[in-house]
């Protein structure tokens, strides 16, 4: 067969289930990538490469959780609005400073939220539960129990506590907790370089006006954005014609420079489809999986060449994004040592029947609509599969599992949000 033969589509005979295909690749991969030290302030979305143990306690001093008066709880026992207890104000605790005196029976000190409790005090009475009756006297209109409105030393975290495990993807609150402990730098997995090669005679650069039969390259940009979303570095090599030699040279360059390679399009079995052949000759062992029981995304290739994952993703922009999420994202997470892939999901009620074939995993794009009762409806956004704007009109995807012959209207489904 030469490149000028009429395109013939053979079947992909050896299709694998998506989980099976992914685990075949992950099993063959080397252990996690190298780590690097980064400033905690810059570590959002990075994967921890070390277990973080607390070097100290939080809080480091007893703090008030209310504006009011630091008191000895015993002095307020039995106090009510009708029969208040009288306390003498002997001090005011300033923020950021230690109290200047300790309290003895019958005394209290003004304190603000976050202020340090004086010696002798063991509770805080809210200002709303007091009445000032003279320059230095208050009425306690209520009793407080020991420890009330106070956070103890080490109540948030203790010295040596395992606060964040290796493999955790850092969120805003994690950065906050780390800096609170004085942990101003952390070891994280280094970002992976992911090379993207877009194949297709019909493709032109987005800045160009496409001629007859041509289209602008979408996948370099959707893939680049997804790679960046996942905390890694996209390296877009550009657009290449459906020629084995040209694609092979581009793939070789990507393999030499990058940790992971994605070849977009040409992943099926027609004579114009070069990706399987390219991956097959790029390095050992080559193609691991060609064809997955998945819609969209059946003609997907998972390969390993000289120790690096190489993907052949279908050119259809929707399939390309779905297969990135199913295969590339978990591979990048695996190489980074991530223990889980953070994805936001919501449950929603399916608005209509969705057909599917058993033995195939289907991903259906859905729009979410708020119902008057506060719940969400998942409304399938159908369209011929080549249409990028069906994705733009969608809020997320739902999965019709392998063993289901479809889903019925009214079923509760989990939608993975974009
Ligand atoms: P292929 O995977 O090569 O069979 O391509 C499947 C469909 O996706 C064809 O309609 C291609 O024109 C289209 N396609 C391939 N690559 C891209 C790309 N980079 N951007 C947008 N559409 C593409
Ligand atoms: Mg093509």
Short mmCIF file of C-alpha atoms and ligand atoms in Angstrom, two decimals:
data_model
loop_
_atom_site.label_atom_id
_atom_site.label_comp_id
_atom_site.label_asym_id
_atom_site.label_seq_id
_atom_site.Cartn_x
_atom_site.Cartn_y
_atom_site.Cartn_z
CA UNK A 1 0.00 0.00 0.00
CA UNK A 2 1.34 3.43 -0.83
CA UNK A 3 0.28 6.77 0.58
CA UNK A 4 -1.71 7.42 -2.59
CA UNK A 5 -3.92 4.37 -2.14
CA UNK A 6 -7.51 5.19 -1.41
CA UNK A 7 -8.01 5.34 2.35
CA UNK A 8 -9.20 2.00 3.63
CA UNK A 9 -10.35 1.60 7.18
CA UNK A 10 -9.51 -1.69 8.81
CA UNK A 11 -11.00 -2.69 12.11
CA UNK A 12 -9.21 -2.25 15.40
CA UNK A 13 -9.48 -5.87 16.48
CA UNK A 14 -7.66 -5.96 19.76
CA UNK A 15 -9.55 -3.32 21.71
CA UNK A 16 -8.91 -3.17 25.45
CA UNK A 17 -11.11 -1.74 28.17
CA UNK A 18 -10.00 1.74 29.33
CA UNK A 19 -8.88 0.62 32.83
CA UNK A 20 -7.07 -2.35 31.38
CA UNK A 21 -5.30 -0.23 28.78
CA UNK A 22 -4.20 2.34 31.35
CA UNK A 23 -2.90 -0.23 33.83
CA UNK A 24 -0.88 -1.91 31.09
CA UNK A 25 0.93 1.38 30.50
CA UNK A 26 1.30 2.36 34.16
CA UNK A 27 2.73 -1.06 35.02
CA UNK A 28 5.45 -0.57 32.44
CA UNK A 29 6.43 2.93 33.62
CA UNK A 30 9.42 3.80 35.75
CA UNK A 31 8.95 5.17 39.28
CA UNK A 32 8.14 8.78 39.99
CA UNK A 33 10.17 11.62 38.48
CA UNK A 34 12.79 13.65 40.32
CA UNK A 35 11.81 16.17 42.96
CA UNK A 36 12.80 19.80 43.37
CA UNK A 37 12.60 22.31 46.18
CA UNK A 38 10.20 25.21 45.58
CA UNK A 39 8.94 28.10 47.67
CA UNK A 40 5.71 27.13 49.43
CA UNK A 41 4.22 30.34 48.06
CA UNK A 42 4.69 28.96 44.52
CA UNK A 43 3.64 25.38 45.22
CA UNK A 44 -0.08 25.52 44.38
CA UNK A 45 -1.16 22.36 42.48
CA UNK A 46 2.26 20.77 42.85
CA UNK A 47 2.61 17.19 44.11
CA UNK A 48 4.46 16.77 47.40
CA UNK A 49 7.53 14.55 47.08
CA UNK A 50 8.00 14.24 50.85
CA UNK A 51 5.90 13.62 53.93
CA UNK A 52 5.60 16.87 55.83
CA UNK A 53 5.71 16.59 59.62
CA UNK A 54 4.93 19.56 61.75
CA UNK A 55 8.07 21.22 63.11
CA UNK A 56 6.01 23.00 65.75
CA UNK A 57 2.65 23.42 67.39
CA UNK A 58 -0.30 25.53 66.36
CA UNK A 59 -1.38 27.58 68.03
CA UNK A 60 1.78 28.21 70.00
CA UNK A 61 -0.10 30.06 72.76
CA UNK A 62 -3.62 29.90 74.17
CA UNK A 63 -5.78 32.15 72.00
CA UNK A 64 -9.19 33.66 72.40
CA UNK A 65 -11.77 32.87 69.72
CA UNK A 66 -14.01 35.79 70.71
CA UNK A 67 -13.90 39.47 71.53
CA UNK A 68 -14.62 39.79 75.24
CA UNK A 69 -12.95 39.19 78.59
CA UNK A 70 -10.42 36.59 79.64
CA UNK A 71 -11.73 35.21 82.92
CA UNK A 72 -11.31 32.44 85.46
CA UNK A 73 -14.32 30.28 84.60
CA UNK A 74 -14.93 29.51 88.27
CA UNK A 75 -15.63 33.18 88.91
CA UNK A 76 -18.62 33.05 86.57
CA UNK A 77 -20.26 29.88 87.86
CA UNK A 78 -23.95 30.46 88.55
CA UNK A 79 -23.94 33.88 86.85
CA UNK A 80 -27.18 34.85 85.07
CA UNK A 81 -28.70 38.08 83.79
CA UNK A 82 -30.76 38.27 86.97
CA UNK A 83 -27.84 37.41 89.23
CA UNK A 84 -24.62 38.49 87.51
CA UNK A 85 -21.09 37.93 88.81
CA UNK A 86 -18.94 41.04 89.26
CA UNK A 87 -15.42 41.05 87.83
CA UNK A 88 -12.68 43.65 87.95
CA UNK A 89 -10.97 44.63 84.70
CA UNK A 90 -7.26 44.65 85.52
CA UNK A 91 -5.67 44.58 82.07
CA UNK A 92 -6.13 44.80 78.34
CA UNK A 93 -4.41 42.19 76.18
CA UNK A 94 -2.93 43.75 73.05
CA UNK A 95 -2.75 41.77 69.81
CA UNK A 96 0.70 40.47 69.06
CA UNK A 97 1.87 40.94 72.63
CA UNK A 98 2.03 38.83 75.76
CA UNK A 99 -0.35 39.89 78.58
CA UNK A 100 1.41 41.93 81.22
CA UNK A 101 -0.23 40.39 84.27
CA UNK A 102 -1.84 37.20 85.45
CA UNK A 103 -5.36 37.01 86.86
CA UNK A 104 -6.36 36.12 90.34
CA UNK A 105 -9.83 35.45 91.74
CA UNK A 106 -12.41 38.07 90.68
CA UNK A 107 -10.29 39.59 87.92
CA UNK A 108 -10.63 39.72 84.13
CA UNK A 109 -8.80 41.25 81.16
CA UNK A 110 -10.11 42.70 77.94
CA UNK A 111 -9.15 40.50 75.02
CA UNK A 112 -9.81 40.40 71.26
CA UNK A 113 -10.19 37.40 68.94
CA UNK A 114 -6.77 35.81 68.54
CA UNK A 115 -5.35 37.49 71.65
CA UNK A 116 -3.13 35.57 74.08
CA UNK A 117 -4.78 34.41 77.31
CA UNK A 118 -3.18 35.72 80.52
CA UNK A 119 -1.88 33.31 83.15
CA UNK A 120 -4.68 32.43 85.52
CA UNK A 121 -7.41 32.82 82.91
CA UNK A 122 -8.99 29.66 81.49
CA UNK A 123 -11.97 30.93 79.47
CA UNK A 124 -13.29 33.92 77.55
CA UNK A 125 -16.62 35.56 78.18
CA UNK A 126 -18.11 37.11 75.04
CA UNK A 127 -18.51 40.85 75.21
CA UNK A 128 -22.23 40.41 74.41
CA UNK A 129 -22.60 38.44 77.65
CA UNK A 130 -21.26 41.23 79.82
CA UNK A 131 -22.35 44.63 80.93
CA UNK A 132 -19.83 47.26 81.89
CA UNK A 133 -20.96 48.88 85.14
CA UNK A 134 -18.08 51.18 85.95
CA UNK A 135 -14.68 52.18 84.64
CA UNK A 136 -13.12 48.92 85.83
CA UNK A 137 -16.03 46.60 86.57
CA UNK A 138 -18.19 44.30 84.47
CA UNK A 139 -21.14 42.11 85.16
CA UNK A 140 -20.83 38.56 83.81
CA UNK A 141 -24.39 37.76 82.66
CA UNK A 142 -23.65 34.11 81.98
CA UNK A 143 -21.35 31.37 83.19
CA UNK A 144 -18.57 30.02 80.98
CA UNK A 145 -16.98 26.60 81.29
CA UNK A 146 -13.21 26.17 81.53
CA UNK A 147 -11.77 26.19 78.00
CA UNK A 148 -14.79 27.93 76.51
CA UNK A 149 -13.92 30.28 73.60
CA UNK A 150 -10.26 29.35 73.88
CA UNK A 151 -8.04 27.32 71.54
CA UNK A 152 -5.41 25.35 73.37
CA UNK A 153 -1.72 25.13 72.52
CA UNK A 154 -1.35 22.44 69.85
CA UNK A 155 -5.12 22.11 69.32
CA UNK A 156 -4.74 22.67 65.54
CA UNK A 157 -1.55 20.67 65.08
CA UNK A 158 1.11 19.14 67.34
CA UNK A 159 4.87 18.82 66.93
CA UNK A 160 5.69 15.83 64.74
CA UNK A 161 2.13 15.37 63.41
CA UNK A 162 2.04 14.04 59.86
CA UNK A 163 0.34 17.06 58.33
CA UNK A 164 0.58 16.36 54.60
CA UNK A 165 1.59 13.10 52.91
CA UNK A 166 3.86 12.61 49.95
CA UNK A 167 1.73 12.39 46.81
CA UNK A 168 -0.70 15.08 47.97
CA UNK A 169 -1.53 17.83 45.48
CA UNK A 170 -1.19 21.14 47.29
CA UNK A 171 -4.25 23.37 47.65
CA UNK A 172 -4.55 26.95 48.92
CA UNK A 173 -5.24 25.85 52.50
CA UNK A 174 -2.23 23.52 52.42
CA UNK A 175 0.02 26.44 51.50
CA UNK A 176 -1.58 28.40 54.36
CA UNK A 177 -0.95 25.62 56.88
CA UNK A 178 2.64 25.16 55.76
CA UNK A 179 3.54 28.84 56.03
CA UNK A 180 1.76 29.01 59.41
CA UNK A 181 4.27 26.41 60.59
CA UNK A 182 7.17 28.30 59.05
CA UNK A 183 7.61 25.70 56.30
CA UNK A 184 8.49 28.17 53.55
CA UNK A 185 9.77 25.66 51.02
CA UNK A 186 8.75 22.12 50.08
CA UNK A 187 9.99 19.28 47.91
CA UNK A 188 7.64 18.60 45.03
CA UNK A 189 7.74 16.50 41.89
CA UNK A 190 9.29 18.51 39.11
CA UNK A 191 6.98 19.56 36.31
CA UNK A 192 6.98 17.18 33.36
CA UNK A 193 7.71 18.35 29.84
CA UNK A 194 5.05 17.05 27.51
CA UNK A 195 5.75 17.25 23.78
CA UNK A 196 2.76 17.67 21.47
CA UNK A 197 3.02 16.83 17.76
CA UNK A 198 -0.08 17.62 15.67
CA UNK A 199 -0.34 15.54 12.52
CA UNK A 200 -2.67 16.15 9.60
CA UNK A 201 -2.32 17.39 6.00
CA UNK A 202 -5.42 19.51 6.53
CA UNK A 203 -4.08 21.55 9.47
CA UNK A 204 -3.01 25.18 9.41
CA UNK A 205 -1.78 27.48 12.16
CA UNK A 206 -4.60 29.40 13.89
CA UNK A 207 -3.20 32.69 12.61
CA UNK A 208 -3.71 31.54 9.04
CA UNK A 209 -6.82 31.67 6.91
CA UNK A 210 -7.59 28.03 6.05
CA UNK A 211 -7.80 27.24 2.34
CA UNK A 212 -10.38 24.88 0.86
CA UNK A 213 -10.38 21.62 2.80
CA UNK A 214 -8.13 23.00 5.53
CA UNK A 215 -8.87 23.60 9.21
CA UNK A 216 -7.10 25.37 12.03
CA UNK A 217 -5.16 23.22 14.49
CA UNK A 218 -7.22 22.91 17.68
CA UNK A 219 -5.58 20.01 19.48
CA UNK A 220 -2.18 21.60 20.07
CA UNK A 221 -3.99 24.25 22.08
CA UNK A 222 -6.52 22.14 23.96
CA UNK A 223 -3.78 19.68 24.86
CA UNK A 224 -1.41 22.49 25.81
CA UNK A 225 -4.06 23.94 28.10
CA UNK A 226 -4.84 20.57 29.72
CA UNK A 227 -1.14 19.89 30.31
CA UNK A 228 -0.80 23.27 31.97
CA UNK A 229 -3.98 22.69 34.01
CA UNK A 230 -2.35 19.53 35.32
CA UNK A 231 0.73 21.42 36.48
CA UNK A 232 3.10 20.43 33.69
CA UNK A 233 4.88 22.13 30.81
CA UNK A 234 3.52 21.75 27.27
CA UNK A 235 6.07 21.85 24.46
CA UNK A 236 4.17 22.34 21.21
CA UNK A 237 6.25 21.15 18.28
CA UNK A 238 3.72 22.31 15.71
CA UNK A 239 1.84 20.95 12.72
CA UNK A 240 3.17 18.13 10.54
CA UNK A 241 1.86 16.48 7.37
CA UNK A 242 0.72 12.86 7.29
CA UNK A 243 4.11 11.64 6.18
CA UNK A 244 5.91 8.90 8.07
CA UNK A 245 9.35 10.46 7.76
CA UNK A 246 8.27 13.91 8.84
CA UNK A 247 6.17 12.66 11.74
CA UNK A 248 8.88 10.25 12.81
CA UNK A 249 11.48 13.03 12.90
CA UNK A 250 9.14 15.27 14.94
CA UNK A 251 8.34 12.43 17.36
CA UNK A 252 12.05 11.66 17.75
CA UNK A 253 12.78 15.25 18.61
CA UNK A 254 9.97 15.28 21.16
CA UNK A 255 11.17 12.01 22.69
CA UNK A 256 14.69 13.38 23.02
CA UNK A 257 13.56 16.61 24.71
CA UNK A 258 10.44 15.72 26.66
CA UNK A 259 9.32 13.31 29.38
CA UNK A 260 6.09 12.37 27.66
CA UNK A 261 5.05 12.62 24.01
CA UNK A 262 1.59 13.05 22.51
CA UNK A 263 0.97 12.56 18.81
CA UNK A 264 -2.39 14.03 17.87
CA UNK A 265 -4.41 12.39 15.05
CA UNK A 266 -3.57 9.63 12.63
CA UNK A 267 -4.07 7.05 15.37
CA UNK A 268 -6.52 4.84 13.50
CA UNK A 269 -5.77 2.16 10.94
CA UNK A 270 -6.25 3.75 7.52
CA UNK A 271 -3.29 4.06 5.19
CA UNK A 272 -3.08 7.77 6.03
CA UNK A 273 -2.70 6.97 9.71
CA UNK A 274 0.99 6.94 10.58
CA UNK A 275 0.95 7.22 14.35
CA UNK A 276 1.03 3.52 15.21
CA UNK A 277 3.90 2.97 12.81
CA UNK A 278 5.79 5.97 14.21
CA UNK A 279 5.38 4.81 17.82
CA UNK A 280 6.27 1.28 16.77
CA UNK A 281 9.65 2.39 15.47
CA UNK A 282 10.43 5.15 17.96
CA UNK A 283 11.81 2.86 20.66
CA UNK A 284 11.23 -0.37 22.53
CA UNK A 285 8.74 -1.79 23.32
CA UNK A 286 6.67 0.61 21.16
CA UNK A 287 2.90 0.20 20.94
CA UNK A 288 1.36 -1.39 24.04
CA UNK A 289 -2.31 -0.79 23.27
CA UNK A 290 -3.98 0.14 19.99
CA UNK A 291 -7.74 0.49 20.31
CA UNK A 292 -9.83 1.01 23.43
CA UNK A 293 -13.48 0.12 24.02
CA UNK A 294 -14.40 3.73 24.42
CA UNK A 295 -16.61 6.31 22.76
CA UNK A 296 -15.41 8.79 21.80
CA UNK A 297 -11.79 7.70 21.56
CA UNK A 298 -11.65 4.17 20.23
CA UNK A 299 -8.55 4.67 18.05
CA UNK A 300 -6.24 5.51 20.94
CA UNK A 301 -2.65 4.29 21.14
CA UNK A 302 -0.67 3.88 24.35
CA UNK A 303 3.00 3.28 23.85
CA UNK A 304 6.27 3.20 25.70
CA UNK A 305 9.45 4.11 23.85
CA UNK A 306 12.81 3.99 25.58
CA UNK A 307 11.19 4.37 29.00
CA UNK A 308 8.91 7.28 28.06
CA UNK A 309 5.17 7.17 27.52
CA UNK A 310 4.09 8.04 23.99
CA UNK A 311 0.40 8.56 23.21
CA UNK A 312 -1.39 8.48 19.90
CA UNK A 313 -4.65 10.35 20.49
CA UNK A 314 -7.49 10.58 17.97
CA UNK A 315 -7.59 13.84 16.03
CA UNK A 316 -11.25 14.58 16.65
CA UNK A 317 -10.97 17.43 19.17
CA UNK A 318 -13.60 15.95 21.49
CA UNK A 319 -12.02 12.47 21.43
CA UNK A 320 -8.63 14.05 21.93
CA UNK A 321 -9.72 15.81 25.12
CA UNK A 322 -11.55 12.76 26.48
CA UNK A 323 -8.60 10.45 25.88
CA UNK A 324 -6.18 12.98 27.36
CA UNK A 325 -8.18 12.93 30.58
CA UNK A 326 -8.52 9.16 30.61
CA UNK A 327 -4.95 8.21 29.76
CA UNK A 328 -2.50 11.11 29.71
CA UNK A 329 -3.63 12.87 32.90
CA UNK A 330 -3.36 9.70 35.05
CA UNK A 331 0.03 8.94 33.52
CA UNK A 332 1.34 12.40 34.39
CA UNK A 333 -0.10 11.98 37.90
CA UNK A 334 1.56 8.57 38.21
CA UNK A 335 4.95 9.91 37.10
CA UNK A 336 4.59 12.77 39.60
CA UNK A 337 3.83 10.35 42.42
CA UNK A 338 0.37 11.90 42.89
CA UNK A 339 -1.91 9.79 45.07
CA UNK A 340 -5.09 11.06 43.41
CA UNK A 341 -6.20 13.26 40.55
CA UNK A 342 -8.18 16.18 41.88
CA UNK A 343 -11.40 16.44 39.86
CA UNK A 344 -14.59 18.22 40.79
CA UNK A 345 -17.78 16.24 40.37
CA UNK A 346 -21.45 16.95 41.04
CA UNK A 347 -24.37 14.58 41.06
CA UNK A 348 -27.24 15.39 38.78
CA UNK A 349 -30.39 13.82 37.42
CA UNK A 350 -30.19 12.64 33.84
CA UNK A 351 -32.79 14.47 31.74
CA UNK A 352 -33.24 11.83 29.03
CA UNK A 353 -32.30 8.29 28.05
CA UNK A 354 -28.74 7.83 26.87
CA UNK A 355 -28.10 4.80 24.67
CA UNK A 356 -24.82 2.89 24.77
CA UNK A 357 -23.46 -0.52 23.90
CA UNK A 358 -22.43 -2.89 26.69
CA UNK A 359 -18.73 -3.58 26.71
CA UNK A 360 -17.94 0.01 25.86
CA UNK A 361 -17.36 3.04 28.07
CA UNK A 362 -19.18 6.10 26.79
CA UNK A 363 -18.49 9.70 27.76
CA UNK A 364 -21.44 12.00 27.24
CA UNK A 365 -21.11 15.76 27.30
CA UNK A 366 -23.74 17.38 29.45
CA UNK A 367 -25.00 20.81 30.33
CA UNK A 368 -26.13 21.34 33.92
CA UNK A 369 -29.45 23.01 34.58
CA UNK A 370 -30.70 24.13 37.97
CA UNK A 371 -34.12 22.73 38.87
CA UNK A 372 -36.61 24.76 40.93
CA UNK A 373 -36.19 22.18 43.76
CA UNK A 374 -32.48 23.08 43.96
CA UNK A 375 -31.19 19.90 42.32
CA UNK A 376 -29.31 19.74 39.04
CA UNK A 377 -30.36 18.19 35.75
CA UNK A 378 -27.71 16.76 33.45
CA UNK A 379 -28.82 17.50 29.90
CA UNK A 380 -26.86 15.61 27.23
CA UNK A 381 -25.40 17.87 24.54
CA UNK A 382 -25.48 15.76 21.43
CA UNK A 383 -23.78 16.68 18.22
CA UNK A 384 -21.69 15.03 15.60
CA UNK A 385 -18.48 14.13 17.36
CA UNK A 386 -16.20 16.50 15.47
CA UNK A 387 -17.72 19.64 16.89
CA UNK A 388 -15.60 21.52 19.39
CA UNK A 389 -18.51 23.81 20.24
CA UNK A 390 -20.50 20.91 21.67
CA UNK A 391 -17.81 20.88 24.38
CA UNK A 392 -18.03 24.61 24.81
CA UNK A 393 -21.78 24.32 25.42
CA UNK A 394 -21.18 21.62 28.02
CA UNK A 395 -20.33 21.87 31.70
CA UNK A 396 -18.90 18.38 32.11
CA UNK A 397 -18.98 14.75 31.13
CA UNK A 398 -20.70 11.71 32.48
CA UNK A 399 -19.58 8.16 32.08
CA UNK A 400 -21.81 5.33 30.92
CA UNK A 401 -19.99 2.36 32.48
CA UNK A 402 -18.62 -0.55 30.45
CA UNK A 403 -21.29 -2.99 31.56
CA UNK A 404 -24.28 -0.67 31.12
CA UNK A 405 -26.38 -0.74 27.96
CA UNK A 406 -27.24 2.91 28.45
CA UNK A 407 -28.71 5.09 31.19
CA UNK A 408 -32.33 5.94 31.79
CA UNK A 409 -33.89 9.35 32.16
CA UNK A 410 -34.19 10.17 35.87
CA UNK A 411 -31.09 8.21 36.88
CA UNK A 412 -28.74 10.01 39.26
CA UNK A 413 -25.36 10.40 37.58
CA UNK A 414 -22.01 11.82 38.55
CA UNK A 415 -20.79 14.59 36.27
CA UNK A 416 -17.08 15.36 36.10
CA UNK A 417 -16.86 19.14 35.64
CA UNK A 418 -14.54 20.70 33.09
P1 LIG B 1 -7.69 11.56 12.53
O1 LIG B 1 -7.49 11.19 13.94
O2 LIG B 1 -6.41 11.92 11.84
O3 LIG B 1 -8.45 10.49 11.79
O4 LIG B 1 -8.59 12.85 12.49
C1 LIG B 1 -9.93 12.80 12.91
C2 LIG B 1 -10.59 14.15 12.73
O5 LIG B 1 -9.99 15.10 13.57
C3 LIG B 1 -10.44 14.69 11.32
O6 LIG B 1 -11.66 15.33 10.97
C4 LIG B 1 -9.35 15.71 11.43
O7 LIG B 1 -9.44 16.76 10.50
C5 LIG B 1 -9.58 16.23 12.81
N1 LIG B 1 -8.34 16.73 13.39
C6 LIG B 1 -7.16 16.10 13.38
N2 LIG B 1 -6.22 16.82 14.00
C7 LIG B 1 -6.82 17.95 14.41
C8 LIG B 1 -6.37 19.09 15.11
N3 LIG B 1 -5.10 19.22 15.53
N4 LIG B 1 -7.24 20.09 15.37
C9 LIG B 1 -8.53 19.96 14.97
N5 LIG B 1 -9.02 18.90 14.32
C10 LIG B 1 -8.18 17.90 14.03
MG1 LIG B 2 -5.72 12.60 10.07
#
